[in-house]
PDB file of C-alpha atoms and ligand atoms in Angstrom:
ATOM      1  CA  MET M  15       0.000   0.000   0.000  1.00  0.00           C
ATOM      2  CA  ILE M  16       1.307   3.474  -0.861  1.00  0.00           C
ATOM      3  CA  ASN M  17       1.167   5.989   1.916  1.00  0.00           C
ATOM      4  CA  ILE M  18       0.818   9.560   0.642  1.00  0.00           C
ATOM      5  CA  THR M  19       1.202  12.496   2.991  1.00  0.00           C
ATOM      6  CA  ILE M  20       0.144  15.885   1.648  1.00  0.00           C
ATOM      7  CA  MET M  21       1.951  18.699   3.403  1.00  0.00           C
ATOM      8  CA  ALA M  22       0.170  22.054   3.368  1.00  0.00           C
ATOM      9  CA  GLN M  23       2.566  24.944   2.743  1.00  0.00           C
ATOM     10  CA  THR M  24       2.788  27.768   5.236  1.00  0.00           C
ATOM     11  CA  PRO M  25       2.452  31.323   3.867  1.00  0.00           C
ATOM     12  CA  GLN M  26       6.206  31.710   4.386  1.00  0.00           C
ATOM     13  CA  GLN M  27       6.908  28.583   2.311  1.00  0.00           C
ATOM     14  CA  VAL M  28       4.608  29.861  -0.441  1.00  0.00           C
ATOM     15  CA  LEU M  29       6.555  33.127  -0.450  1.00  0.00           C
ATOM     16  CA  GLU M  30       9.946  31.353  -0.527  1.00  0.00           C
ATOM     17  CA  ALA M  31       8.854  29.059  -3.363  1.00  0.00           C
ATOM     18  CA  SER M  32       7.594  31.940  -5.479  1.00  0.00           C
ATOM     19  CA  LYS M  33      10.786  33.919  -4.739  1.00  0.00           C
ATOM     20  CA  ALA M  34      12.979  31.088  -6.038  1.00  0.00           C
ATOM     21  CA  GLN M  35      11.381  31.353  -9.498  1.00  0.00           C
ATOM     22  CA  CYS M  36      10.737  35.094  -9.551  1.00  0.00           C
ATOM     23  CA  ILE M  37      12.015  36.920 -12.646  1.00  0.00           C
ATOM     24  CA  PHE M  38      11.897  40.306 -10.908  1.00  0.00           C
ATOM     25  CA  CYS M  39      14.095  38.975  -8.075  1.00  0.00           C
ATOM     26  CA  LYS M  40      16.485  37.725 -10.775  1.00  0.00           C
ATOM     27  CA  ILE M  41      16.456  41.225 -12.313  1.00  0.00           C
ATOM     28  CA  ILE M  42      17.345  42.743  -8.932  1.00  0.00           C
ATOM     29  CA  GLU M  43      20.147  40.179  -8.512  1.00  0.00           C
ATOM     30  CA  GLY M  44      21.437  41.063 -11.998  1.00  0.00           C
ATOM     31  CA  GLU M  45      20.843  37.523 -13.286  1.00  0.00           C
ATOM     32  CA  ILE M  46      18.385  38.839 -15.903  1.00  0.00           C
ATOM     33  CA  PRO M  47      19.161  42.109 -17.724  1.00  0.00           C
ATOM     34  CA  SER M  48      16.896  45.114 -17.334  1.00  0.00           C
ATOM     35  CA  PHE M  49      16.786  48.774 -18.336  1.00  0.00           C
ATOM     36  CA  LYS M  50      17.064  50.523 -14.983  1.00  0.00           C
ATOM     37  CA  ILE M  51      15.886  54.109 -14.572  1.00  0.00           C
ATOM     38  CA  TYR M  52      16.006  54.420 -10.756  1.00  0.00           C
ATOM     39  CA  GLU M  53      17.350  52.560  -7.727  1.00  0.00           C
ATOM     40  CA  ASP M  54      17.679  53.114  -3.988  1.00  0.00           C
ATOM     41  CA  SER M  55      18.310  50.749  -1.073  1.00  0.00           C
ATOM     42  CA  LYS M  56      14.750  49.367  -1.093  1.00  0.00           C
ATOM     43  CA  VAL M  57      13.253  50.005  -4.522  1.00  0.00           C
ATOM     44  CA  TYR M  58      14.179  49.351  -8.166  1.00  0.00           C
ATOM     45  CA  ALA M  59      12.525  50.815 -11.282  1.00  0.00           C
ATOM     46  CA  PHE M  60      13.037  49.673 -14.872  1.00  0.00           C
ATOM     47  CA  LEU M  61      11.400  49.835 -18.282  1.00  0.00           C
ATOM     48  CA  ASP M  62       8.677  47.312 -19.082  1.00  0.00           C
ATOM     49  CA  ILE M  63       9.850  44.885 -21.758  1.00  0.00           C
ATOM     50  CA  ASN M  64       6.489  45.156 -23.575  1.00  0.00           C
ATOM     51  CA  PRO M  65       5.599  48.816 -23.056  1.00  0.00           C
ATOM     52  CA  VAL M  66       2.058  50.083 -23.519  1.00  0.00           C
ATOM     53  CA  ASN M  67       3.674  53.408 -24.488  1.00  0.00           C
ATOM     54  CA  ALA M  68       7.311  54.567 -24.531  1.00  0.00           C
ATOM     55  CA  GLY M  69       8.486  55.186 -20.967  1.00  0.00           C
ATOM     56  CA  HIS M  70       6.229  52.511 -19.418  1.00  0.00           C
ATOM     57  CA  THR M  71       8.034  51.792 -16.158  1.00  0.00           C
ATOM     58  CA  LEU M  72       7.773  49.115 -13.460  1.00  0.00           C
ATOM     59  CA  VAL M  73       8.550  50.011  -9.852  1.00  0.00           C
ATOM     60  CA  ILE M  74       9.290  47.122  -7.485  1.00  0.00           C
ATOM     61  CA  PRO M  75      10.444  46.557  -3.908  1.00  0.00           C
ATOM     62  CA  LYS M  76      13.831  44.793  -3.732  1.00  0.00           C
ATOM     63  CA  GLU M  77      12.386  42.415  -1.167  1.00  0.00           C
ATOM     64  CA  HIS M  78      10.108  39.727  -2.587  1.00  0.00           C
ATOM     65  CA  TYR M  79       6.403  40.068  -1.798  1.00  0.00           C
ATOM     66  CA  ILE M  80       3.742  38.646  -4.068  1.00  0.00           C
ATOM     67  CA  VAL M  81       0.883  41.078  -3.461  1.00  0.00           C
ATOM     68  CA  LEU M  82       0.617  44.562  -1.975  1.00  0.00           C
ATOM     69  CA  PRO M  83      -1.265  43.654   1.251  1.00  0.00           C
ATOM     70  CA  GLN M  84       1.650  41.400   2.273  1.00  0.00           C
ATOM     71  CA  MET M  85       4.112  44.263   2.408  1.00  0.00           C
ATOM     72  CA  PRO M  86       5.196  45.871   5.679  1.00  0.00           C
ATOM     73  CA  ASP M  87       3.695  49.368   5.990  1.00  0.00           C
ATOM     74  CA  ASP M  88       7.038  51.191   6.007  1.00  0.00           C
ATOM     75  CA  LEU M  89       8.204  49.499   2.801  1.00  0.00           C
ATOM     76  CA  ALA M  90       4.835  50.068   1.097  1.00  0.00           C
ATOM     77  CA  THR M  91       5.006  53.728   2.130  1.00  0.00           C
ATOM     78  CA  HIS M  92       8.496  54.120   0.684  1.00  0.00           C
ATOM     79  CA  LEU M  93       7.489  52.317  -2.520  1.00  0.00           C
ATOM     80  CA  MET M  94       4.530  54.655  -2.915  1.00  0.00           C
ATOM     81  CA  LYS M  95       6.779  57.702  -2.416  1.00  0.00           C
ATOM     82  CA  VAL M  96       9.019  56.464  -5.231  1.00  0.00           C
ATOM     83  CA  VAL M  97       5.994  55.804  -7.453  1.00  0.00           C
ATOM     84  CA  LYS M  98       4.821  59.351  -6.808  1.00  0.00           C
ATOM     85  CA  TYR M  99       8.264  60.801  -7.578  1.00  0.00           C
ATOM     86  CA  LEU M 100       8.743  58.748 -10.752  1.00  0.00           C
ATOM     87  CA  SER M 101       5.222  59.355 -12.045  1.00  0.00           C
ATOM     88  CA  GLY M 102       5.887  63.108 -11.915  1.00  0.00           C
ATOM     89  CA  ALA M 103       9.333  62.764 -13.486  1.00  0.00           C
ATOM     90  CA  ILE M 104       8.085  60.437 -16.259  1.00  0.00           C
ATOM     91  CA  PHE M 105       5.173  62.774 -16.932  1.00  0.00           C
ATOM     92  CA  GLU M 106       7.638  65.601 -17.590  1.00  0.00           C
ATOM     93  CA  MET M 107      10.308  63.567 -19.397  1.00  0.00           C
ATOM     94  CA  THR M 108       7.915  61.957 -21.881  1.00  0.00           C
ATOM     95  CA  GLY M 109       5.708  64.998 -22.466  1.00  0.00           C
ATOM     96  CA  ALA M 110       2.740  62.752 -21.757  1.00  0.00           C
ATOM     97  CA  HIS M 111      -0.780  64.182 -21.512  1.00  0.00           C
ATOM     98  CA  GLY M 112      -1.608  61.831 -18.660  1.00  0.00           C
ATOM     99  CA  ILE M 113      -0.190  59.006 -16.545  1.00  0.00           C
ATOM    100  CA  ASN M 114      -1.781  55.742 -15.422  1.00  0.00           C
ATOM    101  CA  VAL M 115      -0.532  54.108 -12.240  1.00  0.00           C
ATOM    102  CA  PHE M 116      -1.641  50.474 -12.125  1.00  0.00           C
ATOM    103  CA  GLN M 117      -0.976  47.740  -9.640  1.00  0.00           C
ATOM    104  CA  ASN M 118      -2.366  44.226 -10.179  1.00  0.00           C
ATOM    105  CA  ASN M 119      -2.805  41.730  -7.344  1.00  0.00           C
ATOM    106  CA  GLY M 120      -3.543  38.130  -8.270  1.00  0.00           C
ATOM    107  CA  ALA M 121      -4.008  36.390 -11.605  1.00  0.00           C
ATOM    108  CA  ALA M 122      -7.713  37.286 -11.636  1.00  0.00           C
ATOM    109  CA  ALA M 123      -6.673  40.947 -11.547  1.00  0.00           C
ATOM    110  CA  GLY M 124      -4.205  40.495 -14.410  1.00  0.00           C
ATOM    111  CA  GLN M 125      -1.029  39.921 -12.383  1.00  0.00           C
ATOM    112  CA  GLU M 126       1.458  37.901 -14.428  1.00  0.00           C
ATOM    113  CA  VAL M 127       4.620  38.370 -12.386  1.00  0.00           C
ATOM    114  CA  PRO M 128       4.129  37.392  -8.725  1.00  0.00           C
ATOM    115  CA  HIS M 129       6.342  40.133  -7.282  1.00  0.00           C
ATOM    116  CA  VAL M 130       4.629  43.398  -6.235  1.00  0.00           C
ATOM    117  CA  HIS M 131       5.016  46.029  -8.949  1.00  0.00           C
ATOM    118  CA  PHE M 132       3.500  49.338  -9.938  1.00  0.00           C
ATOM    119  CA  HIS M 133       3.084  50.190 -13.622  1.00  0.00           C
ATOM    120  CA  ILE M 134       3.667  53.840 -14.528  1.00  0.00           C
ATOM    121  CA  ILE M 135       2.283  54.350 -18.029  1.00  0.00           C
ATOM    122  CA  PRO M 136       2.553  57.620 -19.969  1.00  0.00           C
ATOM    123  CA  ARG M 137      -0.660  58.320 -21.879  1.00  0.00           C
ATOM    124  CA  PHE M 138      -1.407  60.550 -24.854  1.00  0.00           C
ATOM    125  CA  GLN M 139      -4.699  62.067 -25.962  1.00  0.00           C
ATOM    126  CA  ASP M 140      -6.722  59.458 -27.867  1.00  0.00           C
ATOM    127  CA  ASP M 141      -3.863  56.910 -27.840  1.00  0.00           C
ATOM    128  CA  LYS M 142      -6.434  54.177 -27.073  1.00  0.00           C
ATOM    129  CA  ALA M 143      -3.528  52.248 -25.536  1.00  0.00           C
ATOM    130  CA  ILE M 144      -5.669  50.715 -22.803  1.00  0.00           C
ATOM    131  CA  GLY M 145      -9.316  49.761 -23.204  1.00  0.00           C
ATOM    132  CA  GLU M 146     -11.994  51.251 -21.000  1.00  0.00           C
ATOM    133  CA  TRP M 147     -13.168  49.396 -17.884  1.00  0.00           C
ATOM    134  CA  LYS M 148     -16.400  47.474 -17.943  1.00  0.00           C
ATOM    135  CA  ARG M 149     -18.607  49.681 -15.770  1.00  0.00           C
ATOM    136  CA  ASN M 150     -21.983  48.791 -14.291  1.00  0.00           C
ATOM    137  CA  GLN M 151     -25.009  50.652 -13.045  1.00  0.00           C
ATOM    138  CA  ILE M 152     -26.157  49.955  -9.507  1.00  0.00           C
ATOM    139  CA  ASP M 153     -29.080  50.854  -7.303  1.00  0.00           C
ATOM    140  CA  PRO M 154     -27.926  53.543  -4.772  1.00  0.00           C
ATOM    141  CA  GLU M 155     -29.665  51.542  -2.004  1.00  0.00           C
ATOM    142  CA  LYS M 156     -27.343  48.615  -2.773  1.00  0.00           C
ATOM    143  CA  LEU M 157     -24.353  50.962  -2.643  1.00  0.00           C
ATOM    144  CA  LYS M 158     -25.521  52.185   0.759  1.00  0.00           C
ATOM    145  CA  GLN M 159     -25.823  48.638   2.138  1.00  0.00           C
ATOM    146  CA  MET M 160     -22.461  47.676   0.673  1.00  0.00           C
ATOM    147  CA  ALA M 161     -20.713  50.719   2.128  1.00  0.00           C
ATOM    148  CA  GLU M 162     -22.174  49.980   5.566  1.00  0.00           C
ATOM    149  CA  ALA M 163     -21.223  46.275   5.432  1.00  0.00           C
ATOM    150  CA  MET M 164     -17.683  47.028   4.243  1.00  0.00           C
ATOM    151  CA  GLY M 165     -17.155  50.107   6.391  1.00  0.00           C
ATOM    152  CA  LYS M 166     -17.953  48.383   9.670  1.00  0.00           C
ATOM    153  CA  ASN M 167     -14.932  46.084   9.160  1.00  0.00           C
ATOM    154  CA  LEU M 168     -12.515  48.947   8.619  1.00  0.00           C
ATOM    155  CA  LYS M 169     -10.669  51.016  11.207  1.00  0.00           C
ATOM    156  CA  PRO M 170      -8.639  54.212  10.785  1.00  0.00           C
ATOM    157  CA  ILE M 171      -5.074  53.256   9.837  1.00  0.00           C
ATOM    158  CA  SER M 172      -3.644  55.209  12.782  1.00  0.00           C
ATOM    159  CA  SER M 173      -5.377  52.805  15.191  1.00  0.00           C
ATOM    160  CA  ARG M 174      -3.783  49.726  13.601  1.00  0.00           C
ATOM    161  CA  VAL M 175      -0.290  48.409  14.242  1.00  0.00           C
ATOM    162  CA  ASN M 176       0.418  46.896  10.821  1.00  0.00           C
ATOM    163  CA  LEU M 177      -1.878  46.344   7.881  1.00  0.00           C
ATOM    164  CA  GLY M 178       0.359  43.615   6.443  1.00  0.00           C
ATOM    165  CA  SER M 179      -1.202  40.232   5.768  1.00  0.00           C
ATOM    166  CA  THR M 180       0.812  37.025   5.536  1.00  0.00           C
ATOM    167  CA  THR M 181      -1.566  35.104   3.343  1.00  0.00           C
ATOM    168  CA  PRO M 182      -0.717  35.258  -0.333  1.00  0.00           C
ATOM    169  CA  LYS M 183      -3.648  34.191  -2.486  1.00  0.00           C
ATOM    170  CA  VAL M 184      -1.930  34.255  -5.828  1.00  0.00           C
ATOM    171  CA  THR M 185      -1.706  31.585  -8.477  1.00  0.00           C
ATOM    172  CA  LYS M 186       1.011  32.053 -11.023  1.00  0.00           C
ATOM    173  CA  LYS M 187       0.237  32.431 -14.702  1.00  0.00           C
ATOM    174  CA  LYS M 188       2.563  30.480 -16.976  1.00  0.00           C
ATOM    175  CA  LYS M 189       3.142  33.085 -19.651  1.00  0.00           C
ATOM    176  CA  VAL M 190       5.410  36.020 -18.866  1.00  0.00           C
ATOM    177  CA  ALA M 191       7.256  38.574 -20.936  1.00  0.00           C
ATOM    178  CA  THR M 192       5.486  37.941 -24.196  1.00  0.00           C
ATOM    179  CA  LYS M 193       3.987  40.581 -26.446  1.00  0.00           C
ATOM    180  CA  ARG M 194       0.334  41.000 -25.655  1.00  0.00           C
ATOM    181  CA  LYS M 195      -2.498  43.421 -25.936  1.00  0.00           C
ATOM    182  CA  LYS M 196      -4.650  44.407 -23.005  1.00  0.00           C
ATOM    183  CA  THR M 197      -8.124  45.287 -24.177  1.00  0.00           C
ATOM    184  CA  ILE M 198     -11.046  45.812 -21.907  1.00  0.00           C
ATOM    185  CA  LYS M 199     -13.977  47.056 -23.919  1.00  0.00           C
ATOM    186  CA  VAL M 200     -17.128  48.673 -22.656  1.00  0.00           C
ATOM    187  CA  THR M 201     -20.139  47.218 -24.341  1.00  0.00           C
ATOM    188  CA  LYS M 202     -23.090  48.159 -22.181  1.00  0.00           C
ATOM    189  CA  ARG M 203     -23.575  48.894 -18.534  1.00  0.00           C
ATOM    190  CA  LYS M 204     -24.926  45.845 -16.810  1.00  0.00           C
ATOM    191  CA  LYS M 205     -27.394  46.395 -13.980  1.00  0.00           C
ATOM    192  CA  LEU M 206     -26.053  44.788 -10.777  1.00  0.00           C
TER     193      LEU M 206
HETATM  194  P1  AMP N  23       1.475  42.329 -14.579  1.00  0.00           P
HETATM  195  O1  AMP N  23       0.556  41.826 -15.660  1.00  0.00           O
HETATM  196  O2  AMP N  23       0.894  43.461 -13.787  1.00  0.00           O
HETATM  197  O3  AMP N  23       2.003  41.203 -13.711  1.00  0.00           O
HETATM  198  O4  AMP N  23       2.700  42.958 -15.350  1.00  0.00           O
HETATM  199  C1  AMP N  23       3.918  42.318 -15.523  1.00  0.00           C
HETATM  200  C2  AMP N  23       4.717  43.174 -16.478  1.00  0.00           C
HETATM  201  O5  AMP N  23       6.058  42.731 -16.442  1.00  0.00           O
HETATM  202  C3  AMP N  23       4.242  43.077 -17.938  1.00  0.00           C
HETATM  203  O6  AMP N  23       3.864  44.376 -18.381  1.00  0.00           O
HETATM  204  C4  AMP N  23       5.480  42.548 -18.681  1.00  0.00           C
HETATM  205  O7  AMP N  23       5.637  43.138 -19.948  1.00  0.00           O
HETATM  206  C5  AMP N  23       6.605  42.916 -17.725  1.00  0.00           C
HETATM  207  N1  AMP N  23       7.772  42.073 -17.804  1.00  0.00           N
HETATM  208  C6  AMP N  23       7.828  40.724 -17.762  1.00  0.00           C
HETATM  209  N2  AMP N  23       9.080  40.297 -17.845  1.00  0.00           N
HETATM  210  C7  AMP N  23       9.871  41.397 -17.925  1.00  0.00           C
HETATM  211  C8  AMP N  23      11.282  41.625 -18.027  1.00  0.00           C
HETATM  212  N3  AMP N  23      12.137  40.632 -18.072  1.00  0.00           N
HETATM  213  N4  AMP N  23      11.716  42.913 -18.081  1.00  0.00           N
HETATM  214  C9  AMP N  23      10.835  43.948 -18.047  1.00  0.00           C
HETATM  215  N5  AMP N  23       9.509  43.797 -17.940  1.00  0.00           N
HETATM  216  C10 AMP N  23       9.029  42.546 -17.888  1.00  0.00           C
HETATM  217 ZN1   ZN N  24      10.524  38.444  -6.546  1.00  0.00          ZN
END
């Protein structure tokens, strides 16, 4: 008889396993080449290999975290400061008419590389580089109920010690670094 024991991975083991295969960690280590535009002791920023527009930049923490809620508050705060700085600088350097700052968490949200990253994307009038979001109409009464249900679980940040979570809920997509088009089209507004 074959005896099979299935060992559940701890959140730390999940993080370690994803780190071992992470292309962004390899970029930070210099094992994979990248086009760096900014670096400090905690954060690294480089050009996206498949840019939506010229100047499309990725900003990542040097430490490996899969999704934003896992990050310690102080590191997330520093990362955000760098994103703010670079978004202003890229805006000026590219002569863009606008800037998108995107951050995907989880495959369902479009995350392909399981290492926290912010996209800074220069945008130009009518460039149609990114499709519009699918937006819905909703009954204001439902919004009211939803806001109450969600709001009662939330406390002011100042009253919390650390917002970091240790439970990554990310499944890795196989395909990375290939040319692709992101299109999200609005057809009609669905009633929720
Ligand atoms: P996301 O879909 O939010 O996970 O975005 C991942 C981004 O990483 C995509 O825009 C890819 O084009 C980009 N990317 C993947 N591999 C590399 C690489 N080796 N160098 C630069 N950008 C990369
Ligand atoms: Zn990583």
